[in-house]
XYZ file of C-alpha atoms in Angstrom:
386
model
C 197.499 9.283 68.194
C 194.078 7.163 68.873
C 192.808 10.594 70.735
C 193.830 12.627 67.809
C 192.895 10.306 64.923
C 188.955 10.004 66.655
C 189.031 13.780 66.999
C 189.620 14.162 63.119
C 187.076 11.409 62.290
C 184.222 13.673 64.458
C 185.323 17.229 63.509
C 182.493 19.449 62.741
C 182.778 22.871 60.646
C 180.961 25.113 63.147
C 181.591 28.215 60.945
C 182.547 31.611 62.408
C 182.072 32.603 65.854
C 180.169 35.785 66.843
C 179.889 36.354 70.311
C 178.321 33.635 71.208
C 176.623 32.097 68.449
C 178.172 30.387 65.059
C 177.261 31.645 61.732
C 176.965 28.954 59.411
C 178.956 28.543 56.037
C 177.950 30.174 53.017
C 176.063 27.899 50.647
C 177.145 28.404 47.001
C 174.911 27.273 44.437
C 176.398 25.332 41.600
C 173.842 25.002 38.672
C 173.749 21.321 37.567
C 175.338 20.615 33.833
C 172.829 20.833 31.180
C 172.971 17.487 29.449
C 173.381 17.325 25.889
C 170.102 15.514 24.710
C 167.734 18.242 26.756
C 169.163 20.930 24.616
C 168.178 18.992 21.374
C 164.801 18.102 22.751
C 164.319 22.112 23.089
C 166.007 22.743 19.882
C 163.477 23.833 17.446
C 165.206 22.978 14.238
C 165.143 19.463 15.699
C 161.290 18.957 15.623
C 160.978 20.702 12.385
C 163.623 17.948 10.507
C 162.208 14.813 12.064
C 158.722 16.013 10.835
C 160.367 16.983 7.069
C 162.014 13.558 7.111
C 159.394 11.409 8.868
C 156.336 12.607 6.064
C 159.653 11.954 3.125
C 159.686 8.475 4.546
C 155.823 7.649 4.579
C 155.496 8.992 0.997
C 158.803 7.455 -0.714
C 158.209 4.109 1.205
C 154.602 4.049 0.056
C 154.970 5.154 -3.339
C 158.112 2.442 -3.323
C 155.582 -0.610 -2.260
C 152.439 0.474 -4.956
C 154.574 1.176 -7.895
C 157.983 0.257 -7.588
C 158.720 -1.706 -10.210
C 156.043 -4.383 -9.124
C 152.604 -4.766 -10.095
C 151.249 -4.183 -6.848
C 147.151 -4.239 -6.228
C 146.986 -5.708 -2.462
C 146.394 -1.932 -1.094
C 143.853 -3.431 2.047
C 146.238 -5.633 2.779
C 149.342 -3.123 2.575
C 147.508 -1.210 4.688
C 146.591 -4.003 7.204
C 149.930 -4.772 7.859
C 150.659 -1.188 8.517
C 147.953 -1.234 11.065
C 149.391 -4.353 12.654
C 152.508 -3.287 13.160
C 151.896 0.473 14.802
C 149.458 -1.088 17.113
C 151.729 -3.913 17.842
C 154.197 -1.255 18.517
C 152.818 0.886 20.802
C 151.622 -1.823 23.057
C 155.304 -2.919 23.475
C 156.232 0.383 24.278
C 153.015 0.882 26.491
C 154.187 -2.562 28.452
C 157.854 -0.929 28.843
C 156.219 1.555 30.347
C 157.584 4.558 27.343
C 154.609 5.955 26.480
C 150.995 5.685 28.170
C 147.222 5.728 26.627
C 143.668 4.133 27.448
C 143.184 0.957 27.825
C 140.514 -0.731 25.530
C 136.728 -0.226 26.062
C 133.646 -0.987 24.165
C 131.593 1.864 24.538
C 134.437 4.557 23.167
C 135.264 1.963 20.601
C 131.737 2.501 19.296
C 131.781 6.219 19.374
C 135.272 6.147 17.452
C 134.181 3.506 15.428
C 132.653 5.745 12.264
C 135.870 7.766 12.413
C 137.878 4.527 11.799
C 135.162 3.711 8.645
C 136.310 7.568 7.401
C 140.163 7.184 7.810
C 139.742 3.920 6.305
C 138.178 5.320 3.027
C 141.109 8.211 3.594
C 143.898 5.673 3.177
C 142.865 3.583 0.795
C 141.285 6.282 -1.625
C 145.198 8.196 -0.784
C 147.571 4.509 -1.870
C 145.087 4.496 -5.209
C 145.967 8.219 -6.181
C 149.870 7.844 -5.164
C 150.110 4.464 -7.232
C 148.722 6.145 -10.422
C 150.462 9.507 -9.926
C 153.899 10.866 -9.112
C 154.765 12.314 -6.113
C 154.784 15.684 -7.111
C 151.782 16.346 -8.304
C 149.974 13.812 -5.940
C 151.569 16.232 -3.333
C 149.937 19.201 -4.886
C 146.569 17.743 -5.131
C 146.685 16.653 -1.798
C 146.118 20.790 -0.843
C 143.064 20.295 -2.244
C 141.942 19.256 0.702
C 142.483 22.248 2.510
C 139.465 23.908 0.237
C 137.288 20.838 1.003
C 137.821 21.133 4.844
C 137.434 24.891 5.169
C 134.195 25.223 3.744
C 133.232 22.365 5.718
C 134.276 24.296 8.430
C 132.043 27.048 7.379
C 128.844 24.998 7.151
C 129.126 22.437 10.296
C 131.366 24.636 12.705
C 130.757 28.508 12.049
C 134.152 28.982 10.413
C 134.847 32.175 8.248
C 137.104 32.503 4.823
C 138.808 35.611 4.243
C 140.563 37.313 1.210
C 143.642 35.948 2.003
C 142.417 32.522 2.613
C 140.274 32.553 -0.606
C 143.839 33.799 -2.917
C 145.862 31.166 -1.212
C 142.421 28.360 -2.792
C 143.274 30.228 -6.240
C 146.904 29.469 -5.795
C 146.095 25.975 -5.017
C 143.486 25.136 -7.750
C 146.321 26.946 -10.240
C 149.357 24.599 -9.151
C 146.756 21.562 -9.643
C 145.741 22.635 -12.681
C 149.289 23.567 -14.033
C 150.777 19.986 -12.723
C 147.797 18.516 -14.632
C 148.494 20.113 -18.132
C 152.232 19.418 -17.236
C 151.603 15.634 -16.855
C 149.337 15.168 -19.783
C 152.112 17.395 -22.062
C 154.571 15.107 -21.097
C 152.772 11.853 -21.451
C 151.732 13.088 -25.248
C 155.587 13.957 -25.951
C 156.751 10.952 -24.385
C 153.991 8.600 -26.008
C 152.950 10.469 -28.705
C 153.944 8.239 -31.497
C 152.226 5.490 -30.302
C 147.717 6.185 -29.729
C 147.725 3.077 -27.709
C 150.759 4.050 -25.472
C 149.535 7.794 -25.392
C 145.974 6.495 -24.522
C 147.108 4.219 -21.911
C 148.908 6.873 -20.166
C 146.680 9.257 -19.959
C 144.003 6.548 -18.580
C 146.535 6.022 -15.654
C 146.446 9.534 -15.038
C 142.733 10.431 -14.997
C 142.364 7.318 -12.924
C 144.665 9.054 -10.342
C 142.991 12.079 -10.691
C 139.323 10.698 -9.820
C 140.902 8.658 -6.830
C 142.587 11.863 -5.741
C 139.807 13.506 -6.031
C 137.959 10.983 -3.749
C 141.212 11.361 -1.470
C 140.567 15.083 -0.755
C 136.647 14.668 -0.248
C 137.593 11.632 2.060
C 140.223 13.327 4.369
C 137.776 16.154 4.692
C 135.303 14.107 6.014
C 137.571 11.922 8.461
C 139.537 15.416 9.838
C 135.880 17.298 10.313
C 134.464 14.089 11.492
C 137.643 13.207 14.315
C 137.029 16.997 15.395
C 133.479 15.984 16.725
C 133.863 12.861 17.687
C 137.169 13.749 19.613
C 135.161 16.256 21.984
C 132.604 13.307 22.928
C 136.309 10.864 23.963
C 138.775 13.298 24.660
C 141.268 11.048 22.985
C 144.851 12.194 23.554
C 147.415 11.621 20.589
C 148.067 7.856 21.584
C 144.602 7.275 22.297
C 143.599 8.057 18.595
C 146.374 6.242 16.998
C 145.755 3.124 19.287
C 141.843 2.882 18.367
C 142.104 4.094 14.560
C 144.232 1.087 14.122
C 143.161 -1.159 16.084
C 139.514 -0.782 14.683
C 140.473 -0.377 10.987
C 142.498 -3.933 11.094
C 139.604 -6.066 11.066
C 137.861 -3.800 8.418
C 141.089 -4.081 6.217
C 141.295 -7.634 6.450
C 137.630 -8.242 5.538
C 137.873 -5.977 2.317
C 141.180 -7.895 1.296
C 139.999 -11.114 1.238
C 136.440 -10.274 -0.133
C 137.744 -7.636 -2.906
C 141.205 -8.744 -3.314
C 143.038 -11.408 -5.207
C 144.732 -14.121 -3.834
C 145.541 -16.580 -6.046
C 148.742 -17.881 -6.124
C 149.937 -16.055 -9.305
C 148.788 -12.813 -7.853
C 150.784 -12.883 -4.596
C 153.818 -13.984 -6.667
C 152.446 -10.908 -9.150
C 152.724 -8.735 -6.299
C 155.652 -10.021 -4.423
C 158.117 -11.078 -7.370
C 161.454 -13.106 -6.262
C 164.043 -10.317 -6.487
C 162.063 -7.560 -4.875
C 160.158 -9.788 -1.842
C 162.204 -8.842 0.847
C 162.526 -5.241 -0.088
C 158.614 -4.672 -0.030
C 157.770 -6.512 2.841
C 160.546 -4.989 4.993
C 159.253 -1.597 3.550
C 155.706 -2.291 4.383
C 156.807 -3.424 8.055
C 159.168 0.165 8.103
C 155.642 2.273 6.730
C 153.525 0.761 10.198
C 156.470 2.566 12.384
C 156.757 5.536 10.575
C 152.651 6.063 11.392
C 154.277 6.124 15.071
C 157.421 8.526 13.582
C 155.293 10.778 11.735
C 152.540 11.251 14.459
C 155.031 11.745 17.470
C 157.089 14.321 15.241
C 153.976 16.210 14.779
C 153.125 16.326 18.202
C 157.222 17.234 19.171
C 156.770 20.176 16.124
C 154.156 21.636 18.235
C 155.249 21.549 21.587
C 158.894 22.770 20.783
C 157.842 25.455 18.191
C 155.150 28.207 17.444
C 152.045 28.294 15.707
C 153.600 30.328 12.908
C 156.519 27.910 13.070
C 154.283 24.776 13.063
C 152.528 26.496 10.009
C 154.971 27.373 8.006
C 156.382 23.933 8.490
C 154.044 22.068 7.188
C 153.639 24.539 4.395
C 157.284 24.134 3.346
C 157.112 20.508 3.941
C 155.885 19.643 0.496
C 159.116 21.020 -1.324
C 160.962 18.274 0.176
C 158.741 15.971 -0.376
C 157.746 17.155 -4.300
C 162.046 17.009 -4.983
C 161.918 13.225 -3.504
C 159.513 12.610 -6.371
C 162.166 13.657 -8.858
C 165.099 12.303 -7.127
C 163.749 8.650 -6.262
C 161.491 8.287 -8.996
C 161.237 9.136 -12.991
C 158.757 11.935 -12.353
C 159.425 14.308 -14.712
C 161.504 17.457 -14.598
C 159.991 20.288 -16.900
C 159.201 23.247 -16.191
C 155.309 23.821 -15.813
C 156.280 20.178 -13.429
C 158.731 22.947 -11.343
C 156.362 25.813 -12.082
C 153.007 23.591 -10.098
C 155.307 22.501 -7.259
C 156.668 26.142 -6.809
C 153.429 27.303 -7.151
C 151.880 25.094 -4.384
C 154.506 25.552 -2.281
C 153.330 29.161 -2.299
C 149.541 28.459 -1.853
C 150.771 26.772 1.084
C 152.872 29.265 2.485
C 149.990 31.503 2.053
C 147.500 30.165 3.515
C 149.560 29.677 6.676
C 150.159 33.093 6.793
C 146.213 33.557 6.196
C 145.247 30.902 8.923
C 148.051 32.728 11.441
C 146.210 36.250 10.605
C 142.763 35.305 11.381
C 143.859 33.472 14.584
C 145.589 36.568 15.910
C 142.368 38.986 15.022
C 139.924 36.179 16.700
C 142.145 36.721 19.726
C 141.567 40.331 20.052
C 138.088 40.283 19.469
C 136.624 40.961 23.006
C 135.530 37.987 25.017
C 136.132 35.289 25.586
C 139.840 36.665 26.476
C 142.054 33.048 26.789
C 142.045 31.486 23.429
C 140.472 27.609 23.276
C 143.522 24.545 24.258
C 144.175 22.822 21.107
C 145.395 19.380 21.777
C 148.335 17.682 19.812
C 145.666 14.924 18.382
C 144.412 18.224 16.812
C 146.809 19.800 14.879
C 148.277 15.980 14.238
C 145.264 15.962 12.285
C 145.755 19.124 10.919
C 148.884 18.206 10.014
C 146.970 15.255 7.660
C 146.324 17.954 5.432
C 150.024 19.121 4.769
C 151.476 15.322 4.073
Protein backbone atom coordinates (compact mmCIF):
# COMPACT_ATOMS: atom_id res chain seq x y z
CA UNK A 1 0.00 0.00 0.00
CA UNK A 2 3.11 2.44 1.02
CA UNK A 3 4.62 1.36 -2.65
CA UNK A 4 1.38 2.15 -4.27
CA UNK A 5 0.30 5.25 -2.31
CA UNK A 6 4.16 6.96 -3.19
CA UNK A 7 3.61 5.86 -6.78
CA UNK A 8 0.28 7.96 -6.95
CA UNK A 9 1.84 10.91 -5.05
CA UNK A 10 4.82 11.01 -8.07
CA UNK A 11 2.70 10.10 -11.14
CA UNK A 12 3.49 12.15 -14.09
CA UNK A 13 1.06 12.62 -17.26
CA UNK A 14 3.63 11.76 -19.96
CA UNK A 15 0.97 12.12 -22.72
CA UNK A 16 0.77 9.73 -25.70
CA UNK A 17 3.43 7.55 -26.81
CA UNK A 18 4.74 7.56 -30.41
CA UNK A 19 7.38 5.32 -31.06
CA UNK A 20 9.60 6.42 -28.92
CA UNK A 21 8.94 9.80 -27.94
CA UNK A 22 5.77 11.33 -25.83
CA UNK A 23 3.63 13.94 -27.28
CA UNK A 24 2.63 16.28 -24.78
CA UNK A 25 -1.06 17.21 -23.78
CA UNK A 26 -2.99 19.59 -25.62
CA UNK A 27 -3.09 23.01 -23.98
CA UNK A 28 -6.60 24.57 -24.12
CA UNK A 29 -6.85 28.12 -23.68
CA UNK A 30 -9.52 29.37 -21.37
CA UNK A 31 -10.00 33.22 -21.79
CA UNK A 32 -10.02 34.81 -18.29
CA UNK A 33 -13.67 36.33 -17.13
CA UNK A 34 -14.08 39.85 -18.06
CA UNK A 35 -14.79 41.62 -14.81
CA UNK A 36 -17.66 43.75 -14.51
CA UNK A 37 -16.08 47.26 -13.73
CA UNK A 38 -13.60 46.99 -17.05
CA UNK A 39 -16.64 46.83 -19.19
CA UNK A 40 -18.03 50.11 -17.60
CA UNK A 41 -14.67 51.78 -17.75
CA UNK A 42 -14.92 51.04 -21.73
CA UNK A 43 -18.51 51.85 -21.82
CA UNK A 44 -18.92 55.05 -23.59
CA UNK A 45 -22.24 56.15 -22.24
CA UNK A 46 -20.41 55.97 -18.91
CA UNK A 47 -17.90 58.87 -19.56
CA UNK A 48 -20.46 60.88 -21.30
CA UNK A 49 -22.99 60.85 -17.88
CA UNK A 50 -20.30 61.48 -15.30
CA UNK A 51 -19.23 64.53 -17.47
CA UNK A 52 -23.28 65.67 -17.89
CA UNK A 53 -23.61 65.21 -14.13
CA UNK A 54 -20.20 66.35 -12.86
CA UNK A 55 -20.57 70.15 -14.88
CA UNK A 56 -24.74 69.89 -13.27
CA UNK A 57 -23.01 69.67 -9.94
CA UNK A 58 -20.35 72.57 -10.28
CA UNK A 59 -23.08 74.91 -11.64
CA UNK A 60 -26.15 74.03 -9.19
CA UNK A 61 -23.67 73.89 -6.18
CA UNK A 62 -22.21 77.24 -7.17
CA UNK A 63 -25.19 79.01 -8.10
CA UNK A 64 -26.64 77.34 -4.59
CA UNK A 65 -23.63 79.09 -2.42
CA UNK A 66 -23.84 82.89 -4.36
CA UNK A 67 -27.53 83.19 -4.39
CA UNK A 68 -29.29 80.76 -2.51
CA UNK A 69 -31.32 82.41 -0.40
CA UNK A 70 -28.27 84.16 1.37
CA UNK A 71 -26.72 87.34 0.73
CA UNK A 72 -23.56 86.00 -0.24
CA UNK A 73 -20.47 88.52 -1.40
CA UNK A 74 -17.27 86.43 -0.06
CA UNK A 75 -16.63 85.13 -3.86
CA UNK A 76 -12.37 85.16 -3.19
CA UNK A 77 -12.91 83.44 -0.39
CA UNK A 78 -15.55 80.83 -1.87
CA UNK A 79 -13.19 80.31 -4.25
CA UNK A 80 -10.17 79.88 -1.87
CA UNK A 81 -11.66 77.23 -0.16
CA UNK A 82 -12.36 75.50 -3.37
CA UNK A 83 -8.73 75.74 -4.14
CA UNK A 84 -7.84 74.32 -0.74
CA UNK A 85 -9.67 71.53 -0.85
CA UNK A 86 -8.81 70.06 -4.64
CA UNK A 87 -5.22 70.59 -3.87
CA UNK A 88 -5.56 69.09 -0.51
CA UNK A 89 -7.17 66.31 -2.33
CA UNK A 90 -5.02 65.30 -4.80
CA UNK A 91 -2.04 65.23 -2.57
CA UNK A 92 -3.86 62.56 -0.45
CA UNK A 93 -4.52 60.66 -3.33
CA UNK A 94 -0.92 61.36 -4.77
CA UNK A 95 0.48 59.95 -1.14
CA UNK A 96 -1.90 56.73 -1.63
CA UNK A 97 -0.23 56.36 -4.50
CA UNK A 98 -3.94 56.75 -6.95
CA UNK A 99 -2.96 59.15 -9.15
CA UNK A 100 0.65 60.65 -9.96
CA UNK A 101 1.91 64.35 -11.10
CA UNK A 102 5.11 66.68 -10.62
CA UNK A 103 6.33 67.45 -7.73
CA UNK A 104 6.67 71.24 -6.89
CA UNK A 105 9.38 73.48 -8.49
CA UNK A 106 10.09 77.10 -8.65
CA UNK A 107 11.11 77.70 -11.98
CA UNK A 108 7.73 76.02 -13.71
CA UNK A 109 5.82 77.70 -10.97
CA UNK A 110 6.99 80.97 -12.52
CA UNK A 111 6.27 80.09 -16.06
CA UNK A 112 2.63 78.91 -14.95
CA UNK A 113 2.35 81.60 -12.74
CA UNK A 114 0.53 84.33 -15.31
CA UNK A 115 -1.82 81.51 -16.29
CA UNK A 116 -2.91 81.18 -12.61
CA UNK A 117 -3.36 85.40 -12.60
CA UNK A 118 -5.79 84.59 -15.95
CA UNK A 119 -7.86 81.65 -14.45
CA UNK A 120 -8.06 83.66 -11.45
CA UNK A 121 -9.78 86.67 -13.22
CA UNK A 122 -11.81 83.58 -15.13
CA UNK A 123 -13.39 82.42 -11.88
CA UNK A 124 -14.08 85.20 -10.17
CA UNK A 125 -15.41 87.36 -13.20
CA UNK A 126 -17.67 83.60 -13.89
CA UNK A 127 -19.25 83.43 -9.66
CA UNK A 128 -20.14 87.44 -10.36
CA UNK A 129 -22.17 86.66 -13.65
CA UNK A 130 -23.84 83.28 -12.16
CA UNK A 131 -24.85 85.22 -8.84
CA UNK A 132 -26.67 87.98 -10.84
CA UNK A 133 -28.09 85.69 -13.54
CA UNK A 134 -29.95 82.41 -13.84
CA UNK A 135 -28.56 79.48 -14.99
CA UNK A 136 -29.99 79.41 -18.20
CA UNK A 137 -29.09 82.20 -19.71
CA UNK A 138 -25.67 82.45 -17.83
CA UNK A 139 -25.24 79.05 -19.69
CA UNK A 140 -25.95 80.62 -23.00
CA UNK A 141 -23.69 83.49 -22.59
CA UNK A 142 -21.07 81.41 -21.53
CA UNK A 143 -20.83 80.29 -25.66
CA UNK A 144 -19.82 83.51 -26.07
CA UNK A 145 -16.70 82.56 -25.43
CA UNK A 146 -16.30 80.32 -28.14
CA UNK A 147 -16.40 83.63 -30.60
CA UNK A 148 -13.83 85.33 -28.31
CA UNK A 149 -11.37 82.32 -28.46
CA UNK A 150 -11.64 81.57 -32.16
CA UNK A 151 -10.69 84.76 -33.42
CA UNK A 152 -8.04 84.74 -30.99
CA UNK A 153 -7.08 81.76 -32.54
CA UNK A 154 -6.99 83.47 -35.82
CA UNK A 155 -4.70 86.34 -34.80
CA UNK A 156 -2.03 84.58 -32.29
CA UNK A 157 -2.11 80.90 -33.75
CA UNK A 158 -2.99 80.94 -37.62
CA UNK A 159 -6.46 79.52 -37.07
CA UNK A 160 -9.16 79.79 -39.90
CA UNK A 161 -13.21 80.41 -39.54
CA UNK A 162 -15.35 78.92 -42.00
CA UNK A 163 -19.07 79.33 -43.10
CA UNK A 164 -20.17 76.90 -40.89
CA UNK A 165 -18.25 78.10 -37.98
CA UNK A 166 -19.28 81.77 -38.62
CA UNK A 167 -23.52 80.51 -38.75
CA UNK A 168 -23.02 78.50 -35.65
CA UNK A 169 -21.43 82.60 -33.97
CA UNK A 170 -24.91 83.90 -35.48
CA UNK A 171 -26.75 81.18 -33.70
CA UNK A 172 -24.95 81.99 -30.60
CA UNK A 173 -25.15 85.85 -30.55
CA UNK A 174 -29.17 85.11 -31.43
CA UNK A 175 -29.83 82.73 -28.30
CA UNK A 176 -27.93 85.56 -26.16
CA UNK A 177 -29.75 88.08 -27.46
CA UNK A 178 -33.21 86.26 -27.30
CA UNK A 179 -32.47 85.09 -23.45
CA UNK A 180 -31.69 88.81 -22.91
CA UNK A 181 -35.06 90.31 -24.21
CA UNK A 182 -36.64 87.20 -22.46
CA UNK A 183 -35.19 88.20 -19.03
CA UNK A 184 -35.83 91.87 -19.23
CA UNK A 185 -39.74 90.95 -20.53
CA UNK A 186 -40.13 89.04 -17.63
CA UNK A 187 -38.60 91.25 -15.04
CA UNK A 188 -41.00 94.27 -16.50
CA UNK A 189 -44.16 91.81 -16.20
CA UNK A 190 -43.14 90.58 -12.99
CA UNK A 191 -42.11 94.13 -11.55
CA UNK A 192 -43.82 96.28 -13.62
CA UNK A 193 -46.09 97.92 -11.18
CA UNK A 194 -43.55 98.93 -9.06
CA UNK A 195 -40.39 101.61 -11.06
CA UNK A 196 -38.27 100.91 -8.09
CA UNK A 197 -38.74 97.05 -8.15
CA UNK A 198 -38.65 97.07 -12.09
CA UNK A 199 -35.47 99.30 -11.89
CA UNK A 200 -33.79 97.23 -9.40
CA UNK A 201 -34.18 94.21 -11.42
CA UNK A 202 -33.08 95.15 -14.35
CA UNK A 203 -29.80 96.71 -12.56
CA UNK A 204 -29.14 93.07 -11.33
CA UNK A 205 -29.33 91.96 -14.72
CA UNK A 206 -27.11 94.39 -16.66
CA UNK A 207 -24.71 93.93 -13.81
CA UNK A 208 -24.60 90.19 -14.81
CA UNK A 209 -24.40 90.97 -18.19
CA UNK A 210 -21.14 93.29 -17.95
CA UNK A 211 -19.51 90.61 -15.56
CA UNK A 212 -20.42 87.99 -18.13
CA UNK A 213 -19.19 89.81 -20.52
CA UNK A 214 -15.81 90.14 -18.66
CA UNK A 215 -16.27 86.22 -18.08
CA UNK A 216 -16.07 85.40 -21.83
CA UNK A 217 -13.11 87.94 -22.59
CA UNK A 218 -11.39 86.38 -19.42
CA UNK A 219 -11.69 82.60 -20.29
CA UNK A 220 -10.46 83.52 -23.71
CA UNK A 221 -7.49 84.83 -22.48
CA UNK A 222 -6.68 82.05 -19.75
CA UNK A 223 -7.61 78.98 -22.52
CA UNK A 224 -5.30 80.86 -25.39
CA UNK A 225 -2.87 81.77 -22.75
CA UNK A 226 -2.63 77.81 -20.99
CA UNK A 227 -2.19 76.71 -24.80
CA UNK A 228 1.26 78.56 -24.88
CA UNK A 229 2.36 78.31 -21.79
CA UNK A 230 1.50 74.48 -21.68
CA UNK A 231 4.04 73.79 -24.68
CA UNK A 232 6.97 75.61 -22.61
CA UNK A 233 5.86 72.80 -19.20
CA UNK A 234 4.32 70.06 -20.81
CA UNK A 235 1.93 69.89 -17.91
CA UNK A 236 -0.16 66.71 -17.96
CA UNK A 237 -3.88 66.99 -16.64
CA UNK A 238 -2.81 66.67 -12.86
CA UNK A 239 0.05 68.78 -13.32
CA UNK A 240 -2.22 71.81 -14.34
CA UNK A 241 -4.81 71.29 -11.78
CA UNK A 242 -2.09 70.87 -9.00
CA UNK A 243 -0.23 74.32 -9.91
CA UNK A 244 -3.47 76.42 -10.97
CA UNK A 245 -4.55 75.84 -7.47
CA UNK A 246 -1.95 75.77 -5.65
CA UNK A 247 -0.74 79.22 -7.07
CA UNK A 248 -4.18 80.93 -7.15
CA UNK A 249 -4.68 80.18 -3.16
CA UNK A 250 -2.43 82.71 -1.97
CA UNK A 251 -3.74 85.24 -4.63
CA UNK A 252 -7.38 84.47 -3.40
CA UNK A 253 -6.63 84.93 0.05
CA UNK A 254 -4.84 88.28 -0.43
CA UNK A 255 -7.85 89.78 -2.51
CA UNK A 256 -10.33 88.52 0.30
CA UNK A 257 -8.97 90.09 3.03
CA UNK A 258 -7.89 93.36 1.19
CA UNK A 259 -11.31 93.72 -0.93
CA UNK A 260 -13.60 91.77 1.15
CA UNK A 261 -15.65 92.30 4.24
CA UNK A 262 -15.16 90.76 7.33
CA UNK A 263 -16.83 92.19 9.93
CA UNK A 264 -18.67 90.24 12.11
CA UNK A 265 -22.16 91.13 10.73
CA UNK A 266 -21.00 90.28 7.29
CA UNK A 267 -19.84 86.69 7.92
CA UNK A 268 -23.09 86.16 9.88
CA UNK A 269 -24.68 88.13 6.55
CA UNK A 270 -23.18 85.56 4.54
CA UNK A 271 -23.39 82.50 6.61
CA UNK A 272 -26.94 82.94 8.36
CA UNK A 273 -27.84 80.26 11.28
CA UNK A 274 -30.22 77.97 9.37
CA UNK A 275 -28.31 77.71 6.14
CA UNK A 276 -24.40 77.52 7.70
CA UNK A 277 -23.89 74.06 7.38
CA UNK A 278 -25.52 73.68 4.03
CA UNK A 279 -23.09 76.31 2.34
CA UNK A 280 -20.05 75.38 3.84
CA UNK A 281 -20.53 71.64 3.18
CA UNK A 282 -21.45 72.80 -0.43
CA UNK A 283 -18.43 74.91 -0.81
CA UNK A 284 -16.18 71.92 0.57
CA UNK A 285 -18.37 69.44 -2.17
CA UNK A 286 -17.56 72.41 -5.21
CA UNK A 287 -13.33 71.92 -4.41
CA UNK A 288 -13.95 67.98 -5.28
CA UNK A 289 -16.07 68.35 -8.02
CA UNK A 290 -12.95 70.61 -9.74
CA UNK A 291 -11.26 66.98 -9.34
CA UNK A 292 -14.86 65.22 -10.71
CA UNK A 293 -15.32 67.49 -13.47
CA UNK A 294 -11.64 67.53 -14.75
CA UNK A 295 -11.09 63.63 -14.51
CA UNK A 296 -14.58 63.11 -16.35
CA UNK A 297 -13.31 65.23 -19.07
CA UNK A 298 -10.25 63.52 -19.45
CA UNK A 299 -12.32 59.76 -19.12
CA UNK A 300 -14.89 61.49 -22.05
CA UNK A 301 -11.95 61.62 -24.22
CA UNK A 302 -10.13 58.62 -23.84
CA UNK A 303 -13.30 56.31 -23.93
CA UNK A 304 -15.10 58.21 -26.79
CA UNK A 305 -14.49 60.04 -30.21
CA UNK A 306 -13.81 63.39 -31.19
CA UNK A 307 -17.29 63.72 -32.67
CA UNK A 308 -18.55 62.05 -29.50
CA UNK A 309 -16.50 64.32 -27.16
CA UNK A 310 -17.99 67.25 -29.30
CA UNK A 311 -21.22 66.66 -29.41
CA UNK A 312 -21.07 66.07 -25.71
CA UNK A 313 -20.17 69.00 -24.60
CA UNK A 314 -22.48 70.63 -27.07
CA UNK A 315 -25.51 68.82 -25.61
CA UNK A 316 -24.23 69.32 -22.19
CA UNK A 317 -25.83 72.69 -21.71
CA UNK A 318 -29.52 71.31 -22.06
CA UNK A 319 -29.04 69.58 -18.91
CA UNK A 320 -27.57 72.03 -17.35
CA UNK A 321 -30.09 75.11 -18.75
CA UNK A 322 -33.31 72.53 -17.35
CA UNK A 323 -31.37 72.45 -13.78
CA UNK A 324 -31.84 76.21 -13.88
CA UNK A 325 -35.59 75.76 -14.08
CA UNK A 326 -35.91 72.80 -11.94
CA UNK A 327 -33.67 73.97 -8.85
CA UNK A 328 -34.19 77.48 -9.15
CA UNK A 329 -37.17 80.15 -10.01
CA UNK A 330 -35.67 80.89 -13.42
CA UNK A 331 -38.33 81.49 -15.48
CA UNK A 332 -40.20 79.26 -17.88
CA UNK A 333 -41.51 81.27 -21.01
CA UNK A 334 -41.08 80.72 -24.08
CA UNK A 335 -38.43 83.11 -25.77
CA UNK A 336 -36.54 81.61 -22.02
CA UNK A 337 -37.11 77.88 -23.96
CA UNK A 338 -36.72 79.44 -27.39
CA UNK A 339 -32.66 80.98 -26.26
CA UNK A 340 -31.80 77.68 -24.56
CA UNK A 341 -33.07 75.63 -27.65
CA UNK A 342 -31.49 77.91 -29.70
CA UNK A 343 -28.00 77.64 -28.06
CA UNK A 344 -28.20 74.26 -27.74
CA UNK A 345 -28.19 74.34 -31.54
CA UNK A 346 -25.30 76.89 -31.98
CA UNK A 347 -23.56 74.41 -30.03
CA UNK A 348 -24.36 71.44 -31.80
CA UNK A 349 -23.29 73.30 -34.78
CA UNK A 350 -20.35 74.38 -34.24
CA UNK A 351 -19.22 70.91 -33.19
CA UNK A 352 -20.20 69.67 -36.28
CA UNK A 353 -18.21 72.78 -37.88
CA UNK A 354 -15.04 72.21 -35.64
CA UNK A 355 -15.32 68.14 -36.58
CA UNK A 356 -15.47 69.25 -40.48
CA UNK A 357 -12.51 71.39 -40.59
CA UNK A 358 -10.46 68.86 -38.54
CA UNK A 359 -11.20 66.08 -41.00
CA UNK A 360 -10.29 68.45 -44.25
CA UNK A 361 -6.92 69.67 -42.29
CA UNK A 362 -6.20 65.94 -42.18
CA UNK A 363 -6.31 65.36 -45.80
CA UNK A 364 -4.51 68.24 -46.77
CA UNK A 365 -1.08 66.77 -47.87
CA UNK A 366 1.71 66.84 -45.36
CA UNK A 367 2.28 66.61 -42.61
CA UNK A 368 0.30 63.08 -42.84
CA UNK A 369 -0.15 62.07 -38.74
CA UNK A 370 -2.33 64.66 -37.23
CA UNK A 371 -0.66 66.71 -33.98
CA UNK A 372 -1.26 64.54 -30.16
CA UNK A 373 -3.68 66.55 -28.30
CA UNK A 374 -3.27 65.97 -24.66
CA UNK A 375 -6.27 65.56 -22.16
CA UNK A 376 -5.07 69.01 -20.30
CA UNK A 377 -6.10 70.24 -23.81
CA UNK A 378 -9.38 69.49 -24.61
CA UNK A 379 -10.03 69.69 -20.52
CA UNK A 380 -9.55 73.15 -21.37
CA UNK A 381 -11.52 73.04 -24.24
CA UNK A 382 -14.00 71.61 -22.44
CA UNK A 383 -13.94 75.18 -20.17
CA UNK A 384 -15.72 76.55 -22.93
CA UNK A 385 -18.81 74.11 -22.95
CA UNK A 386 -19.49 74.36 -18.89
Amino acid sequence: MADDKKRDDFAIEMGDRSGDRFEAPKATYRPAPQMPMASVAHNPIVPILAYCASSILMTVLNKYVLSGGSDFNLNFFLLCVQGVVCVTAIQTMKTLGVINYRDFNVDEARKWFPVSLLLVGMIYTGTKAIQYLSIPVYTIFKNLTIIITAYGEVLWFGGSVTRLTLFSFGLIVLSSVVAAWADIQHALQNYGHSNTEASAKISTLNAGYMWMLMNCFCTSSYVLGMRKRIKLTNFKDFDTMFYNNLLTIPILIVCSLVLENWSTENIGKNFPIETRNNIIFAMIVTGLGTIFISYASAWCVRATSAATYSMAGALNKIPIAVSGLIFFDAPVTVPSVSAIAIGSLSGIVYAIAKLKQSKQSKNVGLPTVAPLVSASSQSARDSLRS
